[in-house]
XYZ file of C-alpha atoms in Angstrom:
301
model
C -36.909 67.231 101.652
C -36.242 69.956 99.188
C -35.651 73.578 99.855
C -38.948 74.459 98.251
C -40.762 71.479 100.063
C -39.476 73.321 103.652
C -40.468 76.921 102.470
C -43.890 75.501 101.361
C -44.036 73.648 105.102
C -43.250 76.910 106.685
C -46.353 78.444 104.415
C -48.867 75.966 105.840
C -47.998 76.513 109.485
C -48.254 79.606 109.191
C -51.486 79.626 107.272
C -52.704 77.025 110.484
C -51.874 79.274 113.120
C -53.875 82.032 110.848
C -56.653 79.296 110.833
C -56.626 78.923 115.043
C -56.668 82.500 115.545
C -60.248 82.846 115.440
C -60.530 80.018 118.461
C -59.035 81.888 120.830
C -60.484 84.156 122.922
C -61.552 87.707 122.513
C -59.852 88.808 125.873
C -56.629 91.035 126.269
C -54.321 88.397 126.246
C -55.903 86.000 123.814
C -55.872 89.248 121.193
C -52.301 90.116 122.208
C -50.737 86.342 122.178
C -52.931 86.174 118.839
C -51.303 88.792 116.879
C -47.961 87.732 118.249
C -47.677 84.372 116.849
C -49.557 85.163 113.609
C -46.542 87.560 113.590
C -43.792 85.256 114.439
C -44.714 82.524 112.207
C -45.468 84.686 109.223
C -42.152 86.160 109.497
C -40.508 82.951 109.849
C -41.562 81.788 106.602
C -41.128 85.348 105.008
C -37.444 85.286 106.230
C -36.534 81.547 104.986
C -37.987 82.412 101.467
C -35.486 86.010 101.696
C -32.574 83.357 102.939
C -33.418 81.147 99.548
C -32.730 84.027 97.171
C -29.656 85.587 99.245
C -26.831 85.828 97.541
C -23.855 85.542 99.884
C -23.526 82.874 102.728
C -23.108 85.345 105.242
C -26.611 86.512 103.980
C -28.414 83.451 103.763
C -26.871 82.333 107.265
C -28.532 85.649 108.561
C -32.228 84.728 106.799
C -31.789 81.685 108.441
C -31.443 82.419 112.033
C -34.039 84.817 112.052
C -36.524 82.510 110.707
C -35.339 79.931 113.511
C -36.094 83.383 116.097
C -39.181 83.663 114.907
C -39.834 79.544 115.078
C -38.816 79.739 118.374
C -40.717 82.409 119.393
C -43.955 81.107 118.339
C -43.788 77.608 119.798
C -42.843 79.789 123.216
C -46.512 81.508 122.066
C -48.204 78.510 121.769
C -46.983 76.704 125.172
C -47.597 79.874 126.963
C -51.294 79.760 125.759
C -51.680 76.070 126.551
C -50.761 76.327 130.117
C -52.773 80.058 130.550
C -55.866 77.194 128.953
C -56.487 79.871 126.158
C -56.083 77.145 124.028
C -56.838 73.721 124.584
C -53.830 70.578 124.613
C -55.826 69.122 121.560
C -56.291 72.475 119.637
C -52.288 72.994 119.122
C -50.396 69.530 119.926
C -49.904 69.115 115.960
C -49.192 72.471 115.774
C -46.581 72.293 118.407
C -45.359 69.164 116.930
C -44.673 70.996 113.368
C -43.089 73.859 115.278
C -40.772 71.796 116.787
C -39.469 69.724 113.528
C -39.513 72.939 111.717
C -37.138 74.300 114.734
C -34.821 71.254 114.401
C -34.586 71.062 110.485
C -33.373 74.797 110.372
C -31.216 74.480 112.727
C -29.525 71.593 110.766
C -29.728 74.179 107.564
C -27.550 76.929 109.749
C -25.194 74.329 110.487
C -24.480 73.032 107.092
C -24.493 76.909 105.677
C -22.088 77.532 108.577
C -19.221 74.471 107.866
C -19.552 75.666 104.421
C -18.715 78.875 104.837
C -15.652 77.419 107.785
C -14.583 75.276 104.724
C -14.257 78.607 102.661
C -12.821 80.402 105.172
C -10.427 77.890 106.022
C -8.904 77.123 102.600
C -7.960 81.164 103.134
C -6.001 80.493 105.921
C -4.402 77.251 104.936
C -0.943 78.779 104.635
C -0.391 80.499 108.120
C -2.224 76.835 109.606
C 0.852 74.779 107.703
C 3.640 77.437 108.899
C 2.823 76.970 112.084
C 2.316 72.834 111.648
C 5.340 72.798 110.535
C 7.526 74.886 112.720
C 5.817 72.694 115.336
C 6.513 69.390 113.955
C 10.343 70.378 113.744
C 10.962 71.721 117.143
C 9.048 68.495 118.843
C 8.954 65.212 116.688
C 12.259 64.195 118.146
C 11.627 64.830 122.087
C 10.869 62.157 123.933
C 6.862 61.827 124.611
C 7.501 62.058 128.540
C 9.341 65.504 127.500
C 6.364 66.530 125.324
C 3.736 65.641 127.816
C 5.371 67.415 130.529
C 5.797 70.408 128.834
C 1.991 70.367 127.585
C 1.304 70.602 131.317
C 2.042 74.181 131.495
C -0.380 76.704 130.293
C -0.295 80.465 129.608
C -1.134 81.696 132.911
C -3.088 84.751 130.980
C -5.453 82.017 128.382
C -5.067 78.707 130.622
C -6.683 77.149 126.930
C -3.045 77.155 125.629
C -0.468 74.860 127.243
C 3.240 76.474 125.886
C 3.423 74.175 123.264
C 0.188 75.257 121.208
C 0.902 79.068 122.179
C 4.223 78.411 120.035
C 6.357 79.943 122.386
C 8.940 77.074 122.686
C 11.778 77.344 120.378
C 14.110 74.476 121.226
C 14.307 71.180 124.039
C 17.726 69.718 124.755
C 17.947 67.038 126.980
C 21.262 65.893 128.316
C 20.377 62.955 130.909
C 18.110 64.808 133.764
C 19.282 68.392 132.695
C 16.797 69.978 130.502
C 17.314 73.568 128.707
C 14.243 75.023 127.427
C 14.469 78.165 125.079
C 11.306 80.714 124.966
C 10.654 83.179 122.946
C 8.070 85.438 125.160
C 4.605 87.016 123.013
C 5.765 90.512 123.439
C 8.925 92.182 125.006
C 8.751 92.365 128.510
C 5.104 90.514 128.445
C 5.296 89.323 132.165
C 3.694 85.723 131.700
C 7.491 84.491 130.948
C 8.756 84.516 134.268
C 5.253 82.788 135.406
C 5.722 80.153 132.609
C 9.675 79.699 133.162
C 8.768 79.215 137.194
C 6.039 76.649 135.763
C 8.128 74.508 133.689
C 10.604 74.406 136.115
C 8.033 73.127 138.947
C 6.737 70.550 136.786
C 10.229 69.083 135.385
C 11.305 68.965 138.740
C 8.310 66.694 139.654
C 9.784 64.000 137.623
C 12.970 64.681 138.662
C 14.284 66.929 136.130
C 16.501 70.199 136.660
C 15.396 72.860 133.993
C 17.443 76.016 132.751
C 14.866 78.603 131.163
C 17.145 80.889 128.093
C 14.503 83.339 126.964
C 15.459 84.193 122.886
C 14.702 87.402 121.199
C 15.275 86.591 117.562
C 13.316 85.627 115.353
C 10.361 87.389 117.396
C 7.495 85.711 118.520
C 4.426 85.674 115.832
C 1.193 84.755 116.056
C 1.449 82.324 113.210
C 3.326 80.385 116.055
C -0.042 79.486 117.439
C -0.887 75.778 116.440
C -3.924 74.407 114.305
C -4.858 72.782 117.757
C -4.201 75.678 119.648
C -6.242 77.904 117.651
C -8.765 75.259 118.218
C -8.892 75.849 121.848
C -8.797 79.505 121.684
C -12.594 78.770 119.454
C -13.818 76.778 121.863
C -12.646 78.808 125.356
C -14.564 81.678 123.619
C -11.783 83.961 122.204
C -11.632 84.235 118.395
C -8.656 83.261 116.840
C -6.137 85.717 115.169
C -6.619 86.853 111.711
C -3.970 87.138 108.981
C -1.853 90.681 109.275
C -4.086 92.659 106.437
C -7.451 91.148 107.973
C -6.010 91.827 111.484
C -6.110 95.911 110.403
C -8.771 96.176 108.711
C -11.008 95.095 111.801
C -8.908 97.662 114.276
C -8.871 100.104 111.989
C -11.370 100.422 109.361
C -14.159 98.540 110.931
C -14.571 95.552 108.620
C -16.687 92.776 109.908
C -14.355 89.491 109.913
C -14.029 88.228 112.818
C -16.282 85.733 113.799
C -18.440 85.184 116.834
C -17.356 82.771 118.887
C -20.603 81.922 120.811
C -23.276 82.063 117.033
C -19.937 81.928 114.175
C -21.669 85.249 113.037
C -19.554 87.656 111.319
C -22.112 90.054 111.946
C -19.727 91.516 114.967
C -18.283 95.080 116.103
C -14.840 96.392 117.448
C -15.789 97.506 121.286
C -12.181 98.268 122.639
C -8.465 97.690 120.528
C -7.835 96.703 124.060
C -9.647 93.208 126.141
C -8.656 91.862 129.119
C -5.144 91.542 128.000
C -3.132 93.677 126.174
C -2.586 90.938 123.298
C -6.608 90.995 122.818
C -9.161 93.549 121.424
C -12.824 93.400 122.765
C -15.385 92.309 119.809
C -19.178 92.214 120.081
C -21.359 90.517 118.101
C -24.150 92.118 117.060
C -26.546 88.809 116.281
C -26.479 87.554 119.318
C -25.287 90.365 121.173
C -22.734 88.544 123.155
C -19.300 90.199 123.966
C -16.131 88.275 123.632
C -11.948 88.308 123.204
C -10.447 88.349 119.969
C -6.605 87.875 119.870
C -5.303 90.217 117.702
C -2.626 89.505 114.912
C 1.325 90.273 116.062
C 4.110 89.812 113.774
């Protein structure tokens, strides 16, 4: 299906709830769900045409999820009408049956718009992704895998997401025999989640019969470039945005630029609430699409 063959699909269903308006009753709430729906649906096609002729992403991405609102909204119009019998099952199941595809093939749309614009946005950051890779691949790729695994069993006891390899805070593993030394390099200075994690490896070295020494390591200080691809992953997924590159980091604390994205709708479309979340190392974003509030991990270097 073409874009044009969607926007003119859009057109008819709205032009056949237009059509069914003058079946349904002249009460209050026939009248009221009436002029709702012609709403809804009108707008939905309105708002995919607007998303056609945008001419950013970010734009387009916008069009495109209110036109799925307004989608949504009318097919929760139409099965509140069937069940108050204001209209009958046979008057609106093809109707219902168009909302619905409609529904599913612009939420596809979003999703392509969206990896696109993750592609873009990606390439950006390749650098800082390979830095960290990197750094990664030389401080582990010759441990053991029973040394690696252990260590991945220990998690930042403030964003229990990150295990202490992904959070990049390991800077060297010897292993002489059962005596394993372990040097950190802690987030910030004095950031009290070191003497949890220290306590933590220790515990789960000693498990497999291991006796740990924990050297915490000041120089080169820890960045948040340190963070892994997988680990930034994680922090995605748990629901706090990933850190931004240094210059991108202070232009959203300081000059209120709309880059970081939403964790729960991948909107940019999001606010600076607090330079401070539920951690010190975190700012409090909301976004302003869906309105949900969420962590964003703020650049240190």
């Amino acid at each position: 299906m073409s874009y044009q063959d969607l926007a003119e699909r859009l057109e008819d269903f709205a032009a056949a709830i237009i059509k069914l308006y003058i079946k349904m009753p002249t009460s209050y709430a026939g009248q009221y769900l009436a002029q709702q729906i012609i709403r809804s649906s009108c707008s939905s096609a309105l708002n995919y045409g607007e998303a056609l002729g945008a001419g950013t992403s970010k734009d387009r991405i916008n069009k495109l999820r209110i036109s799925l609102k307004e989608l949504r909204e009318s097919l929760r119009n139409l099965n509140i009408q069937r069940k108050a019998d204001l209209i009958s099952v046979d008057d609106c199941k093809d109707l219902v049956k168009e909302n619905d595809e409609l529904i599913r093939i612009i939420v596809t749309l979003i999703k392509i718009q969206m990896n696109n614009l993750s592609n873009l946005n990606s390439s950006s950051d390749s650098s800082s992704s390979s830095t960290s890779s990197s750094m990664a691949d030389q401080i582990f790729e010759s441990l053991p895998k029973e040394i690696l695994a252990i260590l991945e069993e220990v998690a930042d006891p403030e964003i229990p997401v990150l295990n202490v390899v992904d959070l990049g805070v390991i800077r060297e593993v010897l292993v002489e025999g059962k005596e394993i030394t372990i040097k950190l390099t802690p987030t910030y200075s004095g950031c009290p989640a070191m003497d949890v994690i220290g306590d933590d490896l220790e515990r789960a070295f000693a498990v497999h019969g291991y006796t740990t020494h924990i050297q915490l390591i000041m120089s080169p200080p820890w960045t948040t470039d340190w963070i892994t691809e997988r680990g930034r992953k994680a922090l995605e997924e748990y629901g706090i945005a990933a850190p931004l590159e240094e210059t991108a980091d202070k232009d959203v604390l300081l000059n209120d630029k709309k880059l970081v994205k939403c964790t729960n709708c991948g909107s940019k479309n999001t606010k600076l609430v607090s330079q401070f979340g539920s951690t010190a190392c975190k700012a409090m974003f909301q976004c302003e699409d869906c309105l949900e509030p969420f962590d964003y991990f703020k650049c240190l270097k």
